[in-house]
Amino acid sequence: METSDADIKVQLLRSSPECWQRLWSAVDDLLAEQPSPWELRTENADGALCMPYAVYTDAVNRVVHALDEVDAIVGFDWTRWDGGRRYQYGRGLDDAPVADACRVLTSITRAERFSDGTIGRALDEGTFLAALLRLRRWYDGIAQIHAEHIHAPVGHSLISRITSRFRLFQALLRE
């Protein structure tokens, strides 16, 4: 059974604002990196030839880790999903549902396990950053509600908790 868009949003909203801040800090560092934040190595440190493997900068690794922290890596059959073609080079991600941005990020990070350099190629072609920016635009739209109501401080009154549930519902409806 595929994970619905609403289920993905609920999953994202469970993460604390601090986790989201770590993600955005890593994304900002990634955006500031020049030249490319990855390389394909074919030699070991001692100069011996080896099978090619991807080496990513700290910023890339922090982004991937933070995506996991905010639950943006979602469960679905990424090998059969057609979004890789639909959103190739990041085209169409600006207007895509935030759940599709998560699916793109999931597909890329999971594919990296089977083919070194998948994240790097997605960075070079723009798909990885386009999906991150789509996720950020969605989060920026609900950040205040998320911080004040969904992750409200402990000890709030019954009315505050009810309001928080209502705000959660509102956040789920936003796209």
Tab-separated table of C-alpha atoms in Angstrom:
chain	number	residue	atom	x	y	z
A	1	MET	CA	0.000	0.000	0.000
A	2	GLU	CA	1.357	3.387	-1.028
A	3	THR	CA	1.771	6.146	1.522
A	4	SER	CA	-0.754	8.923	0.855
A	5	ASP	CA	0.170	12.597	0.549
A	6	ALA	CA	-1.689	13.334	3.815
A	7	ASP	CA	0.218	10.567	5.631
A	8	ILE	CA	3.500	12.061	4.449
A	9	LYS	CA	2.502	15.516	5.714
A	10	VAL	CA	1.551	14.078	9.113
A	11	GLN	CA	4.918	12.308	9.198
A	12	LEU	CA	6.707	15.601	8.460
A	13	LEU	CA	4.758	17.502	11.115
A	14	ARG	CA	5.837	15.080	13.846
A	15	SER	CA	9.408	16.356	13.687
A	16	SER	CA	10.413	19.146	16.020
A	17	PRO	CA	11.203	22.681	14.829
A	18	GLU	CA	14.804	22.097	15.968
A	19	CYS	CA	15.159	19.171	13.536
A	20	TRP	CA	13.829	21.361	10.732
A	21	GLN	CA	16.304	24.124	11.647
A	22	ARG	CA	19.187	21.647	11.388
A	23	LEU	CA	17.963	20.673	7.926
A	24	TRP	CA	17.721	24.282	6.745
A	25	SER	CA	21.153	25.094	8.165
A	26	ALA	CA	22.639	22.165	6.231
A	27	VAL	CA	20.749	23.181	3.064
A	28	ASP	CA	22.080	26.737	3.364
A	29	ASP	CA	25.625	25.359	3.687
A	30	LEU	CA	25.033	23.140	0.656
A	31	LEU	CA	23.736	26.066	-1.414
A	32	ALA	CA	26.853	28.072	-0.509
A	33	GLU	CA	29.288	25.364	-1.618
A	34	GLN	CA	31.268	25.919	-4.783
A	35	PRO	CA	32.431	24.071	-6.812
A	36	SER	CA	30.485	20.812	-6.823
A	37	PRO	CA	29.865	19.300	-3.366
A	38	TRP	CA	30.900	15.826	-4.480
A	39	GLU	CA	33.483	13.923	-6.462
A	40	LEU	CA	33.878	10.435	-7.852
A	41	ARG	CA	37.152	8.888	-6.659
A	42	THR	CA	38.939	6.072	-8.434
A	43	GLU	CA	42.051	5.954	-6.237
A	44	ASN	CA	42.628	5.150	-2.597
A	45	ALA	CA	44.603	7.486	-0.362
A	46	ASP	CA	47.784	5.551	-1.203
A	47	GLY	CA	47.255	6.073	-4.946
A	48	ALA	CA	46.126	2.532	-5.719
A	49	LEU	CA	43.300	2.205	-8.236
A	50	CYS	CA	39.950	1.100	-6.843
A	51	MET	CA	36.318	0.800	-7.841
A	52	PRO	CA	34.831	4.287	-8.282
A	53	TYR	CA	33.040	5.667	-5.250
A	54	ALA	CA	31.342	8.955	-4.444
A	55	VAL	CA	32.676	11.300	-1.791
A	56	TYR	CA	30.339	14.024	-0.565
A	57	THR	CA	31.065	17.143	1.435
A	58	ASP	CA	29.997	17.504	5.034
A	59	ALA	CA	27.058	19.686	3.959
A	60	VAL	CA	25.650	16.972	1.685
A	61	ASN	CA	26.006	14.354	4.405
A	62	ARG	CA	24.324	16.661	6.938
A	63	VAL	CA	21.414	17.284	4.547
A	64	VAL	CA	20.894	13.550	4.021
A	65	HIS	CA	21.039	12.915	7.771
A	66	ALA	CA	18.657	15.818	8.501
A	67	LEU	CA	16.177	14.571	5.881
A	68	ASP	CA	16.011	11.369	7.875
A	69	GLU	CA	15.579	13.344	11.124
A	70	VAL	CA	12.558	15.274	9.811
A	71	ASP	CA	11.047	12.080	8.366
A	72	ALA	CA	11.231	13.354	4.789
A	73	ILE	CA	12.477	9.929	3.697
A	74	VAL	CA	9.196	8.104	3.209
A	75	GLY	CA	8.130	4.525	2.718
A	76	PHE	CA	6.904	3.701	-0.784
A	77	ASP	CA	7.957	1.605	-3.778
A	78	TRP	CA	10.488	4.084	-5.136
A	79	THR	CA	11.761	1.656	-7.776
A	80	ARG	CA	8.400	1.681	-9.574
A	81	TRP	CA	7.548	5.342	-9.093
A	82	ASP	CA	7.483	7.432	-12.289
A	83	GLY	CA	8.393	10.686	-10.522
A	84	GLY	CA	12.042	10.338	-11.463
A	85	ARG	CA	11.094	10.953	-15.087
A	86	ARG	CA	8.270	13.387	-14.300
A	87	TYR	CA	10.504	15.663	-12.202
A	88	GLN	CA	13.766	15.134	-14.087
A	89	TYR	CA	16.135	18.112	-13.708
A	90	GLY	CA	13.758	19.458	-11.052
A	91	ARG	CA	11.162	20.487	-13.633
A	92	GLY	CA	7.682	20.732	-12.170
A	93	LEU	CA	8.749	20.401	-8.537
A	94	ASP	CA	7.886	24.038	-7.756
A	95	ASP	CA	4.190	23.260	-8.197
A	96	ALA	CA	4.286	19.615	-7.090
A	97	PRO	CA	2.734	18.379	-3.853
A	98	VAL	CA	5.230	18.430	-0.994
A	99	ALA	CA	4.746	14.661	-0.727
A	100	ASP	CA	6.217	14.294	-4.228
A	101	ALA	CA	9.260	16.321	-3.162
A	102	CYS	CA	9.720	13.821	-0.331
A	103	ARG	CA	9.307	10.944	-2.756
A	104	VAL	CA	11.966	12.446	-5.044
A	105	LEU	CA	14.368	12.861	-2.116
A	106	THR	CA	13.632	9.319	-0.957
A	107	SER	CA	14.242	7.893	-4.431
A	108	ILE	CA	17.556	9.696	-4.746
A	109	THR	CA	18.893	8.795	-1.299
A	110	ARG	CA	17.781	5.167	-1.532
A	111	ALA	CA	19.220	4.775	-5.035
A	112	GLU	CA	22.576	5.994	-3.687
A	113	ARG	CA	22.846	2.721	-1.761
A	114	PHE	CA	22.843	0.779	-5.026
A	115	SER	CA	24.700	3.191	-7.286
A	116	ASP	CA	27.411	5.490	-5.921
A	117	GLY	CA	27.039	9.017	-7.218
A	118	THR	CA	23.242	9.096	-7.515
A	119	ILE	CA	22.985	12.002	-5.088
A	120	GLY	CA	25.845	13.772	-6.878
A	121	ARG	CA	24.214	13.421	-10.286
A	122	ALA	CA	20.909	14.677	-8.819
A	123	LEU	CA	22.805	17.654	-7.375
A	124	ASP	CA	24.441	18.375	-10.726
A	125	GLU	CA	21.190	18.194	-12.677
A	126	GLY	CA	19.242	20.224	-10.093
A	127	THR	CA	16.668	17.656	-8.991
A	128	PHE	CA	17.981	17.271	-5.440
A	129	LEU	CA	18.057	21.012	-4.739
A	130	ALA	CA	14.683	21.601	-6.417
A	131	ALA	CA	13.088	18.996	-4.138
A	132	LEU	CA	14.771	20.526	-1.075
A	133	LEU	CA	13.573	24.005	-2.022
A	134	ARG	CA	10.011	22.724	-2.555
A	135	LEU	CA	10.104	21.127	0.895
A	136	ARG	CA	11.421	24.374	2.372
A	137	ARG	CA	8.709	26.469	0.740
A	138	TRP	CA	6.062	24.161	2.228
A	139	TYR	CA	7.657	24.281	5.676
A	140	ASP	CA	8.024	28.070	5.597
A	141	GLY	CA	4.258	28.263	5.030
A	142	ILE	CA	3.484	26.270	8.175
A	143	ALA	CA	6.532	26.983	10.375
A	144	GLN	CA	4.759	29.315	12.797
A	145	ILE	CA	1.771	26.995	13.247
A	146	HIS	CA	4.161	24.063	13.593
A	147	ALA	CA	6.243	25.709	16.318
A	148	GLU	CA	3.450	27.384	18.285
A	149	HIS	CA	0.676	24.837	18.093
A	150	ILE	CA	1.782	21.433	16.886
A	151	HIS	CA	4.901	21.425	19.059
A	152	ALA	CA	3.541	23.729	21.742
A	153	PRO	CA	5.274	23.789	25.122
A	154	VAL	CA	4.197	21.099	27.593
A	155	GLY	CA	1.525	22.056	30.096
A	156	HIS	CA	-0.791	24.032	27.850
A	157	SER	CA	-4.468	24.109	28.756
A	158	LEU	CA	-7.194	21.904	27.239
A	159	ILE	CA	-8.283	24.777	25.011
A	160	SER	CA	-4.699	25.192	23.826
A	161	ARG	CA	-4.429	21.466	23.032
A	162	ILE	CA	-7.726	21.563	21.093
A	163	THR	CA	-6.504	24.604	19.191
A	164	SER	CA	-3.295	22.729	18.444
A	165	ARG	CA	-5.253	19.860	16.893
A	166	PHE	CA	-7.207	22.354	14.794
A	167	ARG	CA	-3.953	23.992	13.667
A	168	LEU	CA	-2.556	20.571	12.770
A	169	PHE	CA	-5.603	19.999	10.581
A	170	GLN	CA	-5.078	23.429	8.957
A	171	ALA	CA	-1.407	22.654	8.317
A	172	LEU	CA	-2.329	19.376	6.643
A	173	LEU	CA	-4.690	21.167	4.280
A	174	ARG	CA	-2.060	23.691	3.191
A	175	GLU	CA	-0.068	22.974	0.099
